[in-house]
Coordinates of C-alpha atoms in Angstrom, one line a residue:
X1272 CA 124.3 -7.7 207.9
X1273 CA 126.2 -6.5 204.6
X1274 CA 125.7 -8.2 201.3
X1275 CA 127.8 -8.0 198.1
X1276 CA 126.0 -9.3 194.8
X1277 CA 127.7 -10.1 191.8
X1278 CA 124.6 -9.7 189.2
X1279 CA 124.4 -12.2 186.6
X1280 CA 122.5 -13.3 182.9
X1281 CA 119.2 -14.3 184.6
X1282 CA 119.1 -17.8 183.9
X1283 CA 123.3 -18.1 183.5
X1284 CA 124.4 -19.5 186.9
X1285 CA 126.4 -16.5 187.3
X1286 CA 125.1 -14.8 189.6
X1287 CA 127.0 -14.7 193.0
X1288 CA 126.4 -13.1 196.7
X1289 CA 128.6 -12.7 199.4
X1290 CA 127.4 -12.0 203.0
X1291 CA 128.6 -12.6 207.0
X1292 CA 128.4 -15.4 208.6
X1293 CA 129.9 -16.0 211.9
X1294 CA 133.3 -14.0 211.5
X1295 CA 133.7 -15.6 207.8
X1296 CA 132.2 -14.4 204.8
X1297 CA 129.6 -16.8 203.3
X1298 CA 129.1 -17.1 199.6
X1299 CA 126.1 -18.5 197.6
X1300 CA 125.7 -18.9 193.7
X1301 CA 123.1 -19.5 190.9
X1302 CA 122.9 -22.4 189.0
X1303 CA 122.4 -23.0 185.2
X1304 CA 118.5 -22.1 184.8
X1305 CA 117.7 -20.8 188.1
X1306 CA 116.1 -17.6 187.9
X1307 CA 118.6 -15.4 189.5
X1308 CA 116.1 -13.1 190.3
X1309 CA 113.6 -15.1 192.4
X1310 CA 116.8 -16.4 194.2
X1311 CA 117.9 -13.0 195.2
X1312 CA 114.9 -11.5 196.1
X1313 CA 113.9 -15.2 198.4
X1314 CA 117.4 -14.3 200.0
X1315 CA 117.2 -10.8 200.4
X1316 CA 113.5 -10.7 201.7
X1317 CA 114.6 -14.0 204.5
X1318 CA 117.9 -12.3 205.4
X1319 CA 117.2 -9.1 205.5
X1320 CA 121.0 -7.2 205.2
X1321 CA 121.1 -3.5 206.2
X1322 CA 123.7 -2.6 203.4
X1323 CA 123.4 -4.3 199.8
X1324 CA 126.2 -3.6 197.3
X1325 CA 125.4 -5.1 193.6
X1326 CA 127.5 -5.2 191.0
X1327 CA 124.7 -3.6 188.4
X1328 CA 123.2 0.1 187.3
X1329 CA 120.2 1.0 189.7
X1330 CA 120.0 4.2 187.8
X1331 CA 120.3 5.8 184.3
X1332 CA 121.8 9.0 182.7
X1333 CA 119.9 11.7 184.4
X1334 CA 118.1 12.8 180.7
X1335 CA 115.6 10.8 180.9
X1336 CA 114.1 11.7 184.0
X1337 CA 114.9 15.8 183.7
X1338 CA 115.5 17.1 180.1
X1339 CA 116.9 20.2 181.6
X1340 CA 120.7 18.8 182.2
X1341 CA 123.2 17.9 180.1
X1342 CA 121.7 15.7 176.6
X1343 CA 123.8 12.3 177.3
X1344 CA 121.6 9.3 176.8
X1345 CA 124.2 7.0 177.3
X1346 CA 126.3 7.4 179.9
X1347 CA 125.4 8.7 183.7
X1348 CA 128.7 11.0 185.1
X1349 CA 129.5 8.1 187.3
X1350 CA 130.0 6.0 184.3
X1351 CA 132.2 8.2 182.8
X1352 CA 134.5 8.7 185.9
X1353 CA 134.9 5.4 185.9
X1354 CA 135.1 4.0 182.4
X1355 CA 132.3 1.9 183.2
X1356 CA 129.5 0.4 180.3
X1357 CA 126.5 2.6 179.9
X1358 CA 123.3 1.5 181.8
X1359 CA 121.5 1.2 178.4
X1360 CA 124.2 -0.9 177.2
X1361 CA 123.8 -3.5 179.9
X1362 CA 120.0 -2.7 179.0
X1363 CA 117.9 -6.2 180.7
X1364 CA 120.3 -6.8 183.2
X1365 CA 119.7 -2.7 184.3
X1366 CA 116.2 -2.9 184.1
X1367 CA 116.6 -6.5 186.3
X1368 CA 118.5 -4.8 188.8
X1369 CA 116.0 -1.8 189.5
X1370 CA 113.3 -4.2 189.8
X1371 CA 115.1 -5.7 192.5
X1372 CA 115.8 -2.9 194.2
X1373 CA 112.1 -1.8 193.7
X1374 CA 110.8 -5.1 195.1
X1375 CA 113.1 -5.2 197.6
X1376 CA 111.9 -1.6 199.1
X1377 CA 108.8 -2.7 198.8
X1378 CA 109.3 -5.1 202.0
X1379 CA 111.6 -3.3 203.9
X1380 CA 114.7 0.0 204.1
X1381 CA 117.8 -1.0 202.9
X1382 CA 120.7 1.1 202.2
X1383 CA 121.3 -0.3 198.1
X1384 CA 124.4 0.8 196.8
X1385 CA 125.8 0.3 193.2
X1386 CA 128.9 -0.7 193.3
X1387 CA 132.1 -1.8 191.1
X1388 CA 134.1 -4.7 192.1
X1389 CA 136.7 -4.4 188.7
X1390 CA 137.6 -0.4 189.7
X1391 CA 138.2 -1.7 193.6
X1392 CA 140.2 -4.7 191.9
X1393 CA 141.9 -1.7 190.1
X1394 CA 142.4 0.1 193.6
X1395 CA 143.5 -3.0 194.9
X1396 CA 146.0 -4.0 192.1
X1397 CA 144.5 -7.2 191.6
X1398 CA 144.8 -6.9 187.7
X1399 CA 148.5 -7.3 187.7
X1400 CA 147.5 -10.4 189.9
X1401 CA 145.8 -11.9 187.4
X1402 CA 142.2 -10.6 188.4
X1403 CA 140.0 -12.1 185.9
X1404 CA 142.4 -14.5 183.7
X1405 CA 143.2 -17.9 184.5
X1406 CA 141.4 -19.9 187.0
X1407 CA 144.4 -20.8 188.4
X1408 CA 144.9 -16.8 189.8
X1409 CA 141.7 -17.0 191.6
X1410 CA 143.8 -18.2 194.8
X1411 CA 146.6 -15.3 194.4
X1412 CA 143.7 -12.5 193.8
X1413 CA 141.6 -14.1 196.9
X1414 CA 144.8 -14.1 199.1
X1415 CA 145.6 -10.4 198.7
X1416 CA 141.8 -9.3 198.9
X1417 CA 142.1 -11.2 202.1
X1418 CA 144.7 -8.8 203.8
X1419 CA 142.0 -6.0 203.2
X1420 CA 139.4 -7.2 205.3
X1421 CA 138.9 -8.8 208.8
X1422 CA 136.5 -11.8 207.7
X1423 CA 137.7 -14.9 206.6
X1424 CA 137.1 -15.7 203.4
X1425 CA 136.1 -19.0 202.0
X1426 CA 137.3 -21.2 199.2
X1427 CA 136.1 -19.4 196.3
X1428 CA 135.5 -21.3 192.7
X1429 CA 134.8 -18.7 189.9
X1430 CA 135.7 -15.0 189.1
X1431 CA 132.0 -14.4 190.1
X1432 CA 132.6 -15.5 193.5
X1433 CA 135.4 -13.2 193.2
X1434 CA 133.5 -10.2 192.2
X1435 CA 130.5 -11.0 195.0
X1436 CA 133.3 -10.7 197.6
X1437 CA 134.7 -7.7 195.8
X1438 CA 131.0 -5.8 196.1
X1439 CA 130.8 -6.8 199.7
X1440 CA 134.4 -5.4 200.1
X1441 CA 132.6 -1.9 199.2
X1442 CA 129.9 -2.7 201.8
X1443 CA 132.1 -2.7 204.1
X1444 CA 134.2 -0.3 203.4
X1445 CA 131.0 2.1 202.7
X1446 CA 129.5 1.1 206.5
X1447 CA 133.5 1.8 207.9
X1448 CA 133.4 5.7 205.8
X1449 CA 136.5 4.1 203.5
X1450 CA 134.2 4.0 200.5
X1451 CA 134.5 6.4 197.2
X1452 CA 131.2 7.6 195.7
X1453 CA 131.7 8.1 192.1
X1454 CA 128.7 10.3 190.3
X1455 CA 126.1 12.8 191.5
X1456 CA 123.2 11.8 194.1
X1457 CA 120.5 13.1 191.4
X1458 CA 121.4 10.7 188.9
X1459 CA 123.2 7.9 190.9
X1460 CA 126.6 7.7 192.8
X1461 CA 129.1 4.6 192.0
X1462 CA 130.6 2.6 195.0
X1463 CA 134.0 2.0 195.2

């Protein structure tokens, strides 16, 4: 099973995950003041996916585990490749994310990739779409996203939604060798 998480505030609602079912993709999201956290790790630790692609830093810039390399506290190489935030900037939901991870391996051996569903909506074109502005686009950006994989997707509500199917896009395309790795394996590779 592949699984696509679009990491959220903690207590926000936002959080979103994408995963198979059947030959359609399922998706599943937080509400307002549940703990996004217990929800994903209950789901993960039942379900059980092979490949989990989150939408969040499970590493930071190599510094401050080897003082030897270059001195950037802020961003990791990945991060600058990609014009993504910093780790530290994103600071809780970081540290939120590696706990996960950690608690996750701590029951069983998936493969967790970081990955970054607004550089594969770049890829994809889906800014010129709309990706991300009204509502309204969410249909047009879901149709074309759609054409690039061979699950059907369902109706989808929210850019979260959006961005959950975008990370289990990468999934997929990691398991089928389409995937770009961003980064360096020391410090932490980006999944596009």
């Amino acid at each position: 099973m592949l699984v696509g998480i679009d990491f959220g505030a903690k207590l926000a609602g936002t959080t979103a995950i994408a995963f198979i079912e059947k030959d359609n993709i399922g998706v599943l999201q937080t509400q307002k003041k549940q703990d996004a956290d217990i929800f994903l790790l209950n789901w993960l630790q039942t379900h059980k996916p092979a490949i989990i692609g989150i939408d969040a830093p499970l590493s930071l810039p190599q510094i401050y585990v080897n003082s030897s390399v270059e001195a950037d506290f802020f961003y990791r190489k990945a991060d600058k490749l990609l014009g993504a935030m910093s780790p530290l900037f994103l600071g809780g939901l970081t540290a939120r994310a590696m706990q996960l991870k950690y608690q996750v391996l701590q029951i069983y051996q998936p493969i967790f990739l970081e990955v970054y569903p607004a550089a594969l909506a770049q890829k994809w074109t889906l800014y010129e779409k709309g990706y991300r502005k009204e509502i309204s686009q969410i249909h047009i950006v879901a149709q074309i996203i759609q054409k690039e994989i061979p699950f059907l997707l369902p109706s989808l509500q929210n850019w979260h939604q959006i961005d959950a199917i975008l990370a289990f896009c990468t999934t997929f395309r990691y398991q089928n060798g389409l995937a770009e790795g961003f980064g360096e394996a020391q410090e932490g590779i980006v999944w596009v």
